[in-house]
């Protein structure tokens, strides 16, 4: 079974709209990471969340980790075409810095 | 520019060929990783190196052979690959292999097996 479930799998929004991507785990997360990947390229690190209830923002992107540390959301305000790509959540395994990843959410922003 | 460089960016090879993927990091990190990314599947961790020692081998077939000559360089040697090995191979590095640290990724090598 998938350890990290992302929803939705794909998203198409009009430029200027807000959107939210979710990442859910059945287990407590020890570290939750958000990455963005442009098609056919590597992953760009966005944010890391560690504490229950933690929230971080970078430009128009805000990520939150719930109090139980089992769900995270990524919110983009006033989306732009430059936000398009695949968003992946990743989490630490308890031992070592070995990540496991969700299947990703593909975001398309229509100008 | 993430500080992790992978070459080549694209590689097409036959099943009987031998080739190598190269990864170099300029971040002063001590841990390096190989991942495989196939369509519709989560990223799969293949190998983990910490201070040039292999610390994880996630049941990867022996036709994939990693090498880490120093903490800045990581190779993936390929031989007699199968069509299902076609994928994007990503290299990453982190400060250490102890958790709670982001990994920094290269742009990957797109591998196609004929």
mmCIF file with all atom_site columns, C-alpha atoms in Angstrom:
data_model
loop_
_atom_site.group_PDB
_atom_site.id
_atom_site.type_symbol
_atom_site.label_atom_id
_atom_site.label_alt_id
_atom_site.label_comp_id
_atom_site.label_asym_id
_atom_site.label_entity_id
_atom_site.label_seq_id
_atom_site.pdbx_PDB_ins_code
_atom_site.Cartn_x
_atom_site.Cartn_y
_atom_site.Cartn_z
_atom_site.occupancy
_atom_site.B_iso_or_equiv
_atom_site.pdbx_formal_charge
_atom_site.auth_seq_id
_atom_site.auth_comp_id
_atom_site.auth_asym_id
_atom_site.auth_atom_id
_atom_site.pdbx_PDB_model_num
ATOM 1   C CA . UNK A 1 1   ? 0.000  0.000  0.000   1.00 0.00 ? 1   UNK A CA 1
ATOM 2   C CA . UNK A 1 2   ? 1.073  3.554  -0.698  1.00 0.00 ? 2   UNK A CA 1
ATOM 3   C CA . UNK A 1 3   ? 2.685  5.100  2.381   1.00 0.00 ? 3   UNK A CA 1
ATOM 4   C CA . UNK A 1 4   ? 2.124  8.691  1.253   1.00 0.00 ? 4   UNK A CA 1
ATOM 5   C CA . UNK A 1 5   ? -1.080 9.514  -0.569  1.00 0.00 ? 5   UNK A CA 1
ATOM 6   C CA . UNK A 1 6   ? -1.255 12.734 -2.530  1.00 0.00 ? 6   UNK A CA 1
ATOM 7   C CA . UNK A 1 7   ? -4.439 14.340 -3.768  1.00 0.00 ? 7   UNK A CA 1
ATOM 8   C CA . UNK A 1 8   ? -5.440 15.353 -6.258  1.00 0.00 ? 8   UNK A CA 1
ATOM 9   C CA . UNK A 1 9   ? -3.298 13.473 -8.785  1.00 0.00 ? 9   UNK A CA 1
ATOM 10  C CA . UNK A 1 10  ? -3.634 16.331 -11.228 1.00 0.00 ? 10  UNK A CA 1
ATOM 11  C CA . UNK A 1 11  ? -4.964 19.841 -11.121 1.00 0.00 ? 11  UNK A CA 1
ATOM 12  C CA . UNK A 1 12  ? -5.715 22.407 -13.820 1.00 0.00 ? 12  UNK A CA 1
ATOM 13  C CA . UNK A 1 13  ? -6.413 25.950 -12.660 1.00 0.00 ? 13  UNK A CA 1
ATOM 14  C CA . UNK A 1 14  ? -6.830 29.362 -14.196 1.00 0.00 ? 14  UNK A CA 1
ATOM 15  C CA . UNK A 1 15  ? -4.055 31.830 -13.508 1.00 0.00 ? 15  UNK A CA 1
ATOM 16  C CA . UNK A 1 16  ? -4.787 33.841 -10.383 1.00 0.00 ? 16  UNK A CA 1
ATOM 17  C CA . UNK A 1 17  ? -6.738 31.097 -8.634  1.00 0.00 ? 17  UNK A CA 1
ATOM 18  C CA . UNK A 1 18  ? -5.797 29.583 -5.298  1.00 0.00 ? 18  UNK A CA 1
ATOM 19  C CA . UNK A 1 19  ? -5.226 25.852 -4.919  1.00 0.00 ? 19  UNK A CA 1
ATOM 20  C CA . UNK A 1 20  ? -4.392 23.230 -2.308  1.00 0.00 ? 20  UNK A CA 1
ATOM 21  C CA . UNK A 1 21  ? -2.541 19.929 -2.575  1.00 0.00 ? 21  UNK A CA 1
ATOM 22  C CA . UNK A 1 22  ? -2.752 17.344 0.192   1.00 0.00 ? 22  UNK A CA 1
ATOM 23  C CA . UNK A 1 23  ? -0.353 14.681 1.417   1.00 0.00 ? 23  UNK A CA 1
ATOM 24  C CA . UNK A 1 24  ? -1.607 12.046 3.856   1.00 0.00 ? 24  UNK A CA 1
ATOM 25  C CA . UNK A 1 25  ? 0.132  9.281  5.760   1.00 0.00 ? 25  UNK A CA 1
ATOM 26  C CA . UNK A 1 26  ? -1.270 6.468  7.866   1.00 0.00 ? 26  UNK A CA 1
ATOM 27  C CA . UNK A 1 27  ? 1.774  6.783  10.137  1.00 0.00 ? 27  UNK A CA 1
ATOM 28  C CA . UNK A 1 28  ? 3.238  9.644  12.138  1.00 0.00 ? 28  UNK A CA 1
ATOM 29  C CA . UNK A 1 29  ? 5.621  11.660 10.024  1.00 0.00 ? 29  UNK A CA 1
ATOM 30  C CA . UNK A 1 30  ? 9.043  12.486 11.437  1.00 0.00 ? 30  UNK A CA 1
ATOM 31  C CA . UNK A 1 31  ? 9.870  15.050 8.803   1.00 0.00 ? 31  UNK A CA 1
ATOM 32  C CA . UNK A 1 32  ? 7.753  16.155 5.860   1.00 0.00 ? 32  UNK A CA 1
ATOM 33  C CA . UNK A 1 33  ? 9.268  17.732 2.763   1.00 0.00 ? 33  UNK A CA 1
ATOM 34  C CA . UNK A 1 34  ? 7.719  19.411 -0.236  1.00 0.00 ? 34  UNK A CA 1
ATOM 35  C CA . UNK A 1 35  ? 9.447  19.407 -3.595  1.00 0.00 ? 35  UNK A CA 1
ATOM 36  C CA . UNK A 1 36  ? 8.583  20.760 -7.021  1.00 0.00 ? 36  UNK A CA 1
ATOM 37  C CA . UNK A 1 37  ? 9.651  19.015 -10.221 1.00 0.00 ? 37  UNK A CA 1
ATOM 38  C CA . UNK A 1 38  ? 9.483  20.463 -13.695 1.00 0.00 ? 38  UNK A CA 1
ATOM 39  C CA . UNK A 1 39  ? 8.784  17.820 -16.317 1.00 0.00 ? 39  UNK A CA 1
ATOM 40  C CA . UNK A 1 40  ? 11.864 15.706 -17.017 1.00 0.00 ? 40  UNK A CA 1
ATOM 41  C CA . UNK A 1 41  ? 14.009 17.574 -14.507 1.00 0.00 ? 41  UNK A CA 1
ATOM 42  C CA . UNK A 1 42  ? 15.174 17.160 -10.953 1.00 0.00 ? 42  UNK A CA 1
ATOM 43  C CA . UNK A 1 43  ? 13.385 18.029 -7.736  1.00 0.00 ? 43  UNK A CA 1
ATOM 44  C CA . UNK A 1 44  ? 13.619 21.501 -6.234  1.00 0.00 ? 44  UNK A CA 1
ATOM 45  C CA . UNK A 1 45  ? 13.358 21.615 -2.447  1.00 0.00 ? 45  UNK A CA 1
ATOM 46  C CA . UNK A 1 46  ? 10.565 23.925 -1.274  1.00 0.00 ? 46  UNK A CA 1
ATOM 47  C CA . UNK A 1 47  ? 10.019 23.443 2.453   1.00 0.00 ? 47  UNK A CA 1
ATOM 48  C CA . UNK A 1 48  ? 10.556 21.122 5.392   1.00 0.00 ? 48  UNK A CA 1
ATOM 49  C CA . UNK A 1 49  ? 8.086  20.703 8.251   1.00 0.00 ? 49  UNK A CA 1
ATOM 50  C CA . UNK A 1 50  ? 8.875  18.873 11.456  1.00 0.00 ? 50  UNK A CA 1
ATOM 51  C CA . UNK A 1 51  ? 6.585  19.957 14.255  1.00 0.00 ? 51  UNK A CA 1
ATOM 52  C CA . UNK A 1 52  ? 2.876  19.327 14.607  1.00 0.00 ? 52  UNK A CA 1
ATOM 53  C CA . UNK A 1 53  ? 0.955  22.451 13.654  1.00 0.00 ? 53  UNK A CA 1
ATOM 54  C CA . UNK A 1 54  ? 3.958  23.971 11.901  1.00 0.00 ? 54  UNK A CA 1
ATOM 55  C CA . UNK A 1 55  ? 3.371  26.305 8.991   1.00 0.00 ? 55  UNK A CA 1
ATOM 56  C CA . UNK A 1 56  ? 5.913  27.790 6.587   1.00 0.00 ? 56  UNK A CA 1
ATOM 57  C CA . UNK A 1 57  ? 5.625  30.171 3.678   1.00 0.00 ? 57  UNK A CA 1
ATOM 58  C CA . UNK A 1 58  ? 7.817  31.067 0.743   1.00 0.00 ? 58  UNK A CA 1
ATOM 59  C CA . UNK A 1 59  ? 6.555  33.718 -1.626  1.00 0.00 ? 59  UNK A CA 1
ATOM 60  C CA . UNK A 1 60  ? 3.021  32.567 -2.534  1.00 0.00 ? 60  UNK A CA 1
ATOM 61  C CA . UNK A 1 61  ? 3.380  28.995 -1.319  1.00 0.00 ? 61  UNK A CA 1
ATOM 62  C CA . UNK A 1 62  ? 2.363  27.950 2.211   1.00 0.00 ? 62  UNK A CA 1
ATOM 63  C CA . UNK A 1 63  ? 2.777  24.486 3.681   1.00 0.00 ? 63  UNK A CA 1
ATOM 64  C CA . UNK A 1 64  ? 1.246  23.182 6.894   1.00 0.00 ? 64  UNK A CA 1
ATOM 65  C CA . UNK A 1 65  ? 1.668  20.029 8.957   1.00 0.00 ? 65  UNK A CA 1
ATOM 66  C CA . UNK A 1 66  ? -1.295 19.000 11.091  1.00 0.00 ? 66  UNK A CA 1
ATOM 67  C CA . UNK A 1 67  ? -1.091 18.526 14.853  1.00 0.00 ? 67  UNK A CA 1
ATOM 68  C CA . UNK A 1 68  ? -1.075 14.734 14.560  1.00 0.00 ? 68  UNK A CA 1
ATOM 69  C CA . UNK A 1 69  ? 1.758  14.920 12.010  1.00 0.00 ? 69  UNK A CA 1
ATOM 70  C CA . UNK A 1 70  ? -0.069 12.682 9.559   1.00 0.00 ? 70  UNK A CA 1
ATOM 71  C CA . UNK A 1 71  ? -1.243 15.177 6.988   1.00 0.00 ? 71  UNK A CA 1
ATOM 72  C CA . UNK A 1 72  ? 0.299  18.117 5.204   1.00 0.00 ? 72  UNK A CA 1
ATOM 73  C CA . UNK A 1 73  ? -1.157 20.616 2.791   1.00 0.00 ? 73  UNK A CA 1
ATOM 74  C CA . UNK A 1 74  ? 0.491  22.886 0.254   1.00 0.00 ? 74  UNK A CA 1
ATOM 75  C CA . UNK A 1 75  ? -1.423 26.008 -0.646  1.00 0.00 ? 75  UNK A CA 1
ATOM 76  C CA . UNK A 1 76  ? -0.632 28.310 -3.559  1.00 0.00 ? 76  UNK A CA 1
ATOM 77  C CA . UNK A 1 77  ? -2.174 31.758 -3.597  1.00 0.00 ? 77  UNK A CA 1
ATOM 78  C CA . UNK A 1 78  ? -2.868 33.597 -6.861  1.00 0.00 ? 78  UNK A CA 1
ATOM 79  C CA . UNK A 1 79  ? -1.291 30.877 -9.031  1.00 0.00 ? 79  UNK A CA 1
ATOM 80  C CA . UNK A 1 80  ? 0.942  31.774 -11.967 1.00 0.00 ? 80  UNK A CA 1
ATOM 81  C CA . UNK A 1 81  ? 2.162  29.765 -14.963 1.00 0.00 ? 81  UNK A CA 1
ATOM 82  C CA . UNK A 1 82  ? 5.554  29.544 -13.258 1.00 0.00 ? 82  UNK A CA 1
ATOM 83  C CA . UNK A 1 83  ? 3.931  27.406 -10.546 1.00 0.00 ? 83  UNK A CA 1
ATOM 84  C CA . UNK A 1 84  ? 3.208  24.637 -13.053 1.00 0.00 ? 84  UNK A CA 1
ATOM 85  C CA . UNK A 1 85  ? 4.951  21.323 -12.483 1.00 0.00 ? 85  UNK A CA 1
ATOM 86  C CA . UNK A 1 86  ? 4.749  18.240 -10.319 1.00 0.00 ? 86  UNK A CA 1
ATOM 87  C CA . UNK A 1 87  ? 4.581  18.696 -6.564  1.00 0.00 ? 87  UNK A CA 1
ATOM 88  C CA . UNK A 1 88  ? 5.873  15.843 -4.448  1.00 0.00 ? 88  UNK A CA 1
ATOM 89  C CA . UNK A 1 89  ? 5.736  15.293 -0.743  1.00 0.00 ? 89  UNK A CA 1
ATOM 90  C CA . UNK A 1 90  ? 8.431  13.199 0.866   1.00 0.00 ? 90  UNK A CA 1
ATOM 91  C CA . UNK A 1 91  ? 8.920  11.953 4.388   1.00 0.00 ? 91  UNK A CA 1
ATOM 92  C CA . UNK A 1 92  ? 11.770 10.711 6.518   1.00 0.00 ? 92  UNK A CA 1
ATOM 93  C CA . UNK A 1 93  ? 11.928 7.101  7.526   1.00 0.00 ? 93  UNK A CA 1
ATOM 94  C CA . UNK A 1 94  ? 12.586 6.833  11.210  1.00 0.00 ? 94  UNK A CA 1
ATOM 95  C CA . UNK A 1 95  ? 16.107 5.505  10.662  1.00 0.00 ? 95  UNK A CA 1
ATOM 96  C CA . UNK A 1 96  ? 18.563 7.432  8.545   1.00 0.00 ? 96  UNK A CA 1
ATOM 97  C CA . UNK A 1 97  ? 17.878 10.177 6.066   1.00 0.00 ? 97  UNK A CA 1
ATOM 98  C CA . UNK A 1 98  ? 16.029 7.921  3.658   1.00 0.00 ? 98  UNK A CA 1
ATOM 99  C CA . UNK A 1 99  ? 12.990 9.407  2.082   1.00 0.00 ? 99  UNK A CA 1
ATOM 100 C CA . UNK A 1 100 ? 9.869  7.883  0.722   1.00 0.00 ? 100 UNK A CA 1
ATOM 101 C CA . UNK A 1 101 ? 7.741  9.920  -1.662  1.00 0.00 ? 101 UNK A CA 1
ATOM 102 C CA . UNK A 1 102 ? 4.163  10.327 -2.742  1.00 0.00 ? 102 UNK A CA 1
ATOM 103 C CA . UNK A 1 103 ? 3.209  9.822  -6.382  1.00 0.00 ? 103 UNK A CA 1
ATOM 104 C CA . UNK A 1 104 ? 3.003  13.545 -7.000  1.00 0.00 ? 104 UNK A CA 1
ATOM 105 C CA . UNK A 1 105 ? 0.400  16.093 -8.065  1.00 0.00 ? 105 UNK A CA 1
ATOM 106 C CA . UNK A 1 106 ? 0.653  17.502 -11.560 1.00 0.00 ? 106 UNK A CA 1
ATOM 107 C CA . UNK A 1 107 ? -0.300 21.185 -11.670 1.00 0.00 ? 107 UNK A CA 1
ATOM 108 C CA . UNK A 1 108 ? -1.170 23.060 -14.852 1.00 0.00 ? 108 UNK A CA 1
ATOM 109 C CA . UNK A 1 109 ? -1.846 26.796 -14.696 1.00 0.00 ? 109 UNK A CA 1
ATOM 110 C CA . UNK A 1 110 ? -3.705 28.237 -17.677 1.00 0.00 ? 110 UNK A CA 1
ATOM 111 C CA . UNK A 1 111 ? -2.784 31.844 -18.516 1.00 0.00 ? 111 UNK A CA 1
ATOM 112 C CA . UNK B 2 1   ? 21.232 25.402 -9.903  1.00 0.00 ? 1   UNK B CA 1
ATOM 113 C CA . UNK B 2 2   ? 20.966 22.961 -6.987  1.00 0.00 ? 2   UNK B CA 1
ATOM 114 C CA . UNK B 2 3   ? 24.655 22.167 -6.606  1.00 0.00 ? 3   UNK B CA 1
ATOM 115 C CA . UNK B 2 4   ? 24.167 18.608 -7.858  1.00 0.00 ? 4   UNK B CA 1
ATOM 116 C CA . UNK B 2 5   ? 25.195 17.891 -11.454 1.00 0.00 ? 5   UNK B CA 1
ATOM 117 C CA . UNK B 2 6   ? 24.315 14.748 -13.366 1.00 0.00 ? 6   UNK B CA 1
ATOM 118 C CA . UNK B 2 7   ? 25.707 13.580 -16.691 1.00 0.00 ? 7   UNK B CA 1
ATOM 119 C CA . UNK B 2 8   ? 24.656 12.652 -19.239 1.00 0.00 ? 8   UNK B CA 1
ATOM 120 C CA . UNK B 2 9   ? 21.180 14.201 -19.296 1.00 0.00 ? 9   UNK B CA 1
ATOM 121 C CA . UNK B 2 10  ? 19.950 11.635 -21.801 1.00 0.00 ? 10  UNK B CA 1
ATOM 122 C CA . UNK B 2 11  ? 21.189 8.142  -22.590 1.00 0.00 ? 11  UNK B CA 1
ATOM 123 C CA . UNK B 2 12  ? 19.968 5.583  -25.081 1.00 0.00 ? 12  UNK B CA 1
ATOM 124 C CA . UNK B 2 13  ? 21.536 2.145  -24.897 1.00 0.00 ? 13  UNK B CA 1
ATOM 125 C CA . UNK B 2 14  ? 20.997 -1.381 -26.040 1.00 0.00 ? 14  UNK B CA 1
ATOM 126 C CA . UNK B 2 15  ? 20.481 -4.220 -23.619 1.00 0.00 ? 15  UNK B CA 1
ATOM 127 C CA . UNK B 2 16  ? 24.000 -5.543 -24.109 1.00 0.00 ? 16  UNK B CA 1
ATOM 128 C CA . UNK B 2 17  ? 25.801 -2.206 -23.640 1.00 0.00 ? 17  UNK B CA 1
ATOM 129 C CA . UNK B 2 18  ? 27.729 -1.038 -20.613 1.00 0.00 ? 18  UNK B CA 1
ATOM 130 C CA . UNK B 2 19  ? 27.459 2.605  -19.589 1.00 0.00 ? 19  UNK B CA 1
ATOM 131 C CA . UNK B 2 20  ? 27.855 4.743  -16.483 1.00 0.00 ? 20  UNK B CA 1
ATOM 132 C CA . UNK B 2 21  ? 25.878 7.612  -14.994 1.00 0.00 ? 21  UNK B CA 1
ATOM 133 C CA . UNK B 2 22  ? 27.799 10.284 -13.137 1.00 0.00 ? 22  UNK B CA 1
ATOM 134 C CA . UNK B 2 23  ? 26.770 12.559 -10.296 1.00 0.00 ? 23  UNK B CA 1
ATOM 135 C CA . UNK B 2 24  ? 28.825 15.328 -8.704  1.00 0.00 ? 24  UNK B CA 1
ATOM 136 C CA . UNK B 2 25  ? 27.818 17.531 -5.790  1.00 0.00 ? 25  UNK B CA 1
ATOM 137 C CA . UNK B 2 26  ? 29.415 20.856 -4.894  1.00 0.00 ? 26  UNK B CA 1
ATOM 138 C CA . UNK B 2 27  ? 27.679 21.303 -1.550  1.00 0.00 ? 27  UNK B CA 1
ATOM 139 C CA . UNK B 2 28  ? 30.161 19.662 0.790   1.00 0.00 ? 28  UNK B CA 1
ATOM 140 C CA . UNK B 2 29  ? 27.616 16.997 1.703   1.00 0.00 ? 29  UNK B CA 1
ATOM 141 C CA . UNK B 2 30  ? 28.501 13.625 3.181   1.00 0.00 ? 30  UNK B CA 1
ATOM 142 C CA . UNK B 2 31  ? 25.579 11.523 1.942   1.00 0.00 ? 31  UNK B CA 1
ATOM 143 C CA . UNK B 2 32  ? 24.575 10.719 -1.634  1.00 0.00 ? 32  UNK B CA 1
ATOM 144 C CA . UNK B 2 33  ? 21.654 8.798  -3.090  1.00 0.00 ? 33  UNK B CA 1
ATOM 145 C CA . UNK B 2 34  ? 20.437 7.193  -6.319  1.00 0.00 ? 34  UNK B CA 1
ATOM 146 C CA . UNK B 2 35  ? 16.714 7.169  -7.107  1.00 0.00 ? 35  UNK B CA 1
ATOM 147 C CA . UNK B 2 36  ? 14.710 5.725  -9.980  1.00 0.00 ? 36  UNK B CA 1
ATOM 148 C CA . UNK B 2 37  ? 11.643 7.571  -11.217 1.00 0.00 ? 37  UNK B CA 1
ATOM 149 C CA . UNK B 2 38  ? 9.260  5.673  -13.496 1.00 0.00 ? 38  UNK B CA 1
ATOM 150 C CA . UNK B 2 39  ? 5.985  6.943  -14.902 1.00 0.00 ? 39  UNK B CA 1
ATOM 151 C CA . UNK B 2 40  ? 3.024  6.740  -12.505 1.00 0.00 ? 40  UNK B CA 1
ATOM 152 C CA . UNK B 2 41  ? 5.190  5.417  -9.658  1.00 0.00 ? 41  UNK B CA 1
ATOM 153 C CA . UNK B 2 42  ? 6.682  7.093  -6.595  1.00 0.00 ? 42  UNK B CA 1
ATOM 154 C CA . UNK B 2 43  ? 10.379 7.782  -6.563  1.00 0.00 ? 43  UNK B CA 1
ATOM 155 C CA . UNK B 2 44  ? 12.231 4.600  -5.628  1.00 0.00 ? 44  UNK B CA 1
ATOM 156 C CA . UNK B 2 45  ? 15.329 4.815  -3.484  1.00 0.00 ? 45  UNK B CA 1
ATOM 157 C CA . UNK B 2 46  ? 18.056 2.566  -4.924  1.00 0.00 ? 46  UNK B CA 1
ATOM 158 C CA . UNK B 2 47  ? 21.281 3.207  -3.035  1.00 0.00 ? 47  UNK B CA 1
ATOM 159 C CA . UNK B 2 48  ? 22.525 5.342  -0.154  1.00 0.00 ? 48  UNK B CA 1
ATOM 160 C CA . UNK B 2 49  ? 26.140 6.268  0.517   1.00 0.00 ? 49  UNK B CA 1
ATOM 161 C CA . UNK B 2 50  ? 27.359 7.980  3.651   1.00 0.00 ? 50  UNK B CA 1
ATOM 162 C CA . UNK B 2 51  ? 31.001 9.068  3.805   1.00 0.00 ? 51  UNK B CA 1
ATOM 163 C CA . UNK B 2 52  ? 31.686 6.893  0.765   1.00 0.00 ? 52  UNK B CA 1
ATOM 164 C CA . UNK B 2 53  ? 30.327 3.760  2.448   1.00 0.00 ? 53  UNK B CA 1
ATOM 165 C CA . UNK B 2 54  ? 27.218 2.099  1.054   1.00 0.00 ? 54  UNK B CA 1
ATOM 166 C CA . UNK B 2 55  ? 24.614 2.033  3.813   1.00 0.00 ? 55  UNK B CA 1
ATOM 167 C CA . UNK B 2 56  ? 21.556 0.945  1.881   1.00 0.00 ? 56  UNK B CA 1
ATOM 168 C CA . UNK B 2 57  ? 20.848 -1.236 -1.114  1.00 0.00 ? 57  UNK B CA 1
ATOM 169 C CA . UNK B 2 58  ? 17.112 -1.508 -1.644  1.00 0.00 ? 58  UNK B CA 1
ATOM 170 C CA . UNK B 2 59  ? 16.964 -4.882 -3.385  1.00 0.00 ? 59  UNK B CA 1
ATOM 171 C CA . UNK B 2 60  ? 18.315 -3.452 -6.594  1.00 0.00 ? 60  UNK B CA 1
ATOM 172 C CA . UNK B 2 61  ? 19.258 -5.961 -9.345  1.00 0.00 ? 61  UNK B CA 1
ATOM 173 C CA . UNK B 2 62  ? 22.976 -6.563 -9.769  1.00 0.00 ? 62  UNK B CA 1
ATOM 174 C CA . UNK B 2 63  ? 22.892 -5.102 -13.274 1.00 0.00 ? 63  UNK B CA 1
ATOM 175 C CA . UNK B 2 64  ? 23.031 -1.749 -11.431 1.00 0.00 ? 64  UNK B CA 1
ATOM 176 C CA . UNK B 2 65  ? 26.376 -1.235 -9.707  1.00 0.00 ? 65  UNK B CA 1
ATOM 177 C CA . UNK B 2 66  ? 27.049 1.953  -7.712  1.00 0.00 ? 66  UNK B CA 1
ATOM 178 C CA . UNK B 2 67  ? 30.439 3.430  -6.960  1.00 0.00 ? 67  UNK B CA 1
ATOM 179 C CA . UNK B 2 68  ? 31.351 6.291  -4.641  1.00 0.00 ? 68  UNK B CA 1
ATOM 180 C CA . UNK B 2 69  ? 35.074 7.109  -4.942  1.00 0.00 ? 69  UNK B CA 1
ATOM 181 C CA . UNK B 2 70  ? 34.775 10.188 -2.697  1.00 0.00 ? 70  UNK B CA 1
ATOM 182 C CA . UNK B 2 71  ? 32.055 12.197 -0.991  1.00 0.00 ? 71  UNK B CA 1
ATOM 183 C CA . UNK B 2 72  ? 31.600 14.489 -4.004  1.00 0.00 ? 72  UNK B CA 1
ATOM 184 C CA . UNK B 2 73  ? 31.164 11.864 -6.718  1.00 0.00 ? 73  UNK B CA 1
ATOM 185 C CA . UNK B 2 74  ? 28.742 9.034  -7.262  1.00 0.00 ? 74  UNK B CA 1
ATOM 186 C CA . UNK B 2 75  ? 28.482 6.710  -10.231 1.00 0.00 ? 75  UNK B CA 1
ATOM 187 C CA . UNK B 2 76  ? 25.918 4.187  -11.365 1.00 0.00 ? 76  UNK B CA 1
ATOM 188 C CA . UNK B 2 77  ? 27.381 1.534  -13.646 1.00 0.00 ? 77  UNK B CA 1
ATOM 189 C CA . UNK B 2 78  ? 24.895 -0.160 -15.940 1.00 0.00 ? 78  UNK B CA 1
ATOM 190 C CA . UNK B 2 79  ? 25.179 -3.451 -17.818 1.00 0.00 ? 79  UNK B CA 1
ATOM 191 C CA . UNK B 2 80  ? 22.768 -5.810 -19.568 1.00 0.00 ? 80  UNK B CA 1
ATOM 192 C CA . UNK B 2 81  ? 19.777 -3.680 -18.665 1.00 0.00 ? 81  UNK B CA 1
ATOM 193 C CA . UNK B 2 82  ? 16.171 -4.577 -19.448 1.00 0.00 ? 82  UNK B CA 1
ATOM 194 C CA . UNK B 2 83  ? 13.501 -2.440 -21.169 1.00 0.00 ? 83  UNK B CA 1
ATOM 195 C CA . UNK B 2 84  ? 11.744 -1.938 -17.807 1.00 0.00 ? 84  UNK B CA 1
ATOM 196 C CA . UNK B 2 85  ? 14.859 -0.131 -16.591 1.00 0.00 ? 85  UNK B CA 1
ATOM 197 C CA . UNK B 2 86  ? 13.998 2.822  -18.823 1.00 0.00 ? 86  UNK B CA 1
ATOM 198 C CA . UNK B 2 87  ? 13.349 5.693  -16.407 1.00 0.00 ? 87  UNK B CA 1
ATOM 199 C CA . UNK B 2 88  ? 14.664 8.962  -15.028 1.00 0.00 ? 88  UNK B CA 1
ATOM 200 C CA . UNK B 2 89  ? 17.574 8.316  -12.664 1.00 0.00 ? 89  UNK B CA 1
ATOM 201 C CA . UNK B 2 90  ? 18.038 10.991 -10.047 1.00 0.00 ? 90  UNK B CA 1
ATOM 202 C CA . UNK B 2 91  ? 20.984 11.639 -7.808  1.00 0.00 ? 91  UNK B CA 1
ATOM 203 C CA . UNK B 2 92  ? 20.633 13.510 -4.521  1.00 0.00 ? 92  UNK B CA 1
ATOM 204 C CA . UNK B 2 93  ? 22.841 14.579 -1.642  1.00 0.00 ? 93  UNK B CA 1
ATOM 205 C CA . UNK B 2 94  ? 22.325 15.715 1.928   1.00 0.00 ? 94  UNK B CA 1
ATOM 206 C CA . UNK B 2 95  ? 24.597 16.976 4.674   1.00 0.00 ? 95  UNK B CA 1
ATOM 207 C CA . UNK B 2 96  ? 24.490 13.659 6.506   1.00 0.00 ? 96  UNK B CA 1
ATOM 208 C CA . UNK B 2 97  ? 22.438 10.490 6.569   1.00 0.00 ? 97  UNK B CA 1
ATOM 209 C CA . UNK B 2 98  ? 20.792 11.189 9.910   1.00 0.00 ? 98  UNK B CA 1
ATOM 210 C CA . UNK B 2 99  ? 17.328 12.519 9.121   1.00 0.00 ? 99  UNK B CA 1
ATOM 211 C CA . UNK B 2 100 ? 15.606 15.889 9.301   1.00 0.00 ? 100 UNK B CA 1
ATOM 212 C CA . UNK B 2 101 ? 17.642 17.254 6.431   1.00 0.00 ? 101 UNK B CA 1
ATOM 213 C CA . UNK B 2 102 ? 16.435 18.076 2.955   1.00 0.00 ? 102 UNK B CA 1
ATOM 214 C CA . UNK B 2 103 ? 17.985 16.248 0.050   1.00 0.00 ? 103 UNK B CA 1
ATOM 215 C CA . UNK B 2 104 ? 19.159 18.243 -2.943  1.00 0.00 ? 104 UNK B CA 1
ATOM 216 C CA . UNK B 2 105 ? 18.588 16.701 -6.348  1.00 0.00 ? 105 UNK B CA 1
ATOM 217 C CA . UNK B 2 106 ? 20.278 16.822 -9.713  1.00 0.00 ? 106 UNK B CA 1
ATOM 218 C CA . UNK B 2 107 ? 18.314 17.148 -12.952 1.00 0.00 ? 107 UNK B CA 1
ATOM 219 C CA . UNK B 2 108 ? 18.532 13.444 -13.638 1.00 0.00 ? 108 UNK B CA 1
ATOM 220 C CA . UNK B 2 109 ? 19.549 11.204 -16.501 1.00 0.00 ? 109 UNK B CA 1
ATOM 221 C CA . UNK B 2 110 ? 16.752 10.075 -18.806 1.00 0.00 ? 110 UNK B CA 1
ATOM 222 C CA . UNK B 2 111 ? 17.634 6.479  -19.691 1.00 0.00 ? 111 UNK B CA 1
ATOM 223 C CA . UNK B 2 112 ? 16.051 4.607  -22.577 1.00 0.00 ? 112 UNK B CA 1
ATOM 224 C CA . UNK B 2 113 ? 16.769 0.923  -23.158 1.00 0.00 ? 113 UNK B CA 1
ATOM 225 C CA . UNK B 2 114 ? 16.226 -0.344 -26.678 1.00 0.00 ? 114 UNK B CA 1
#
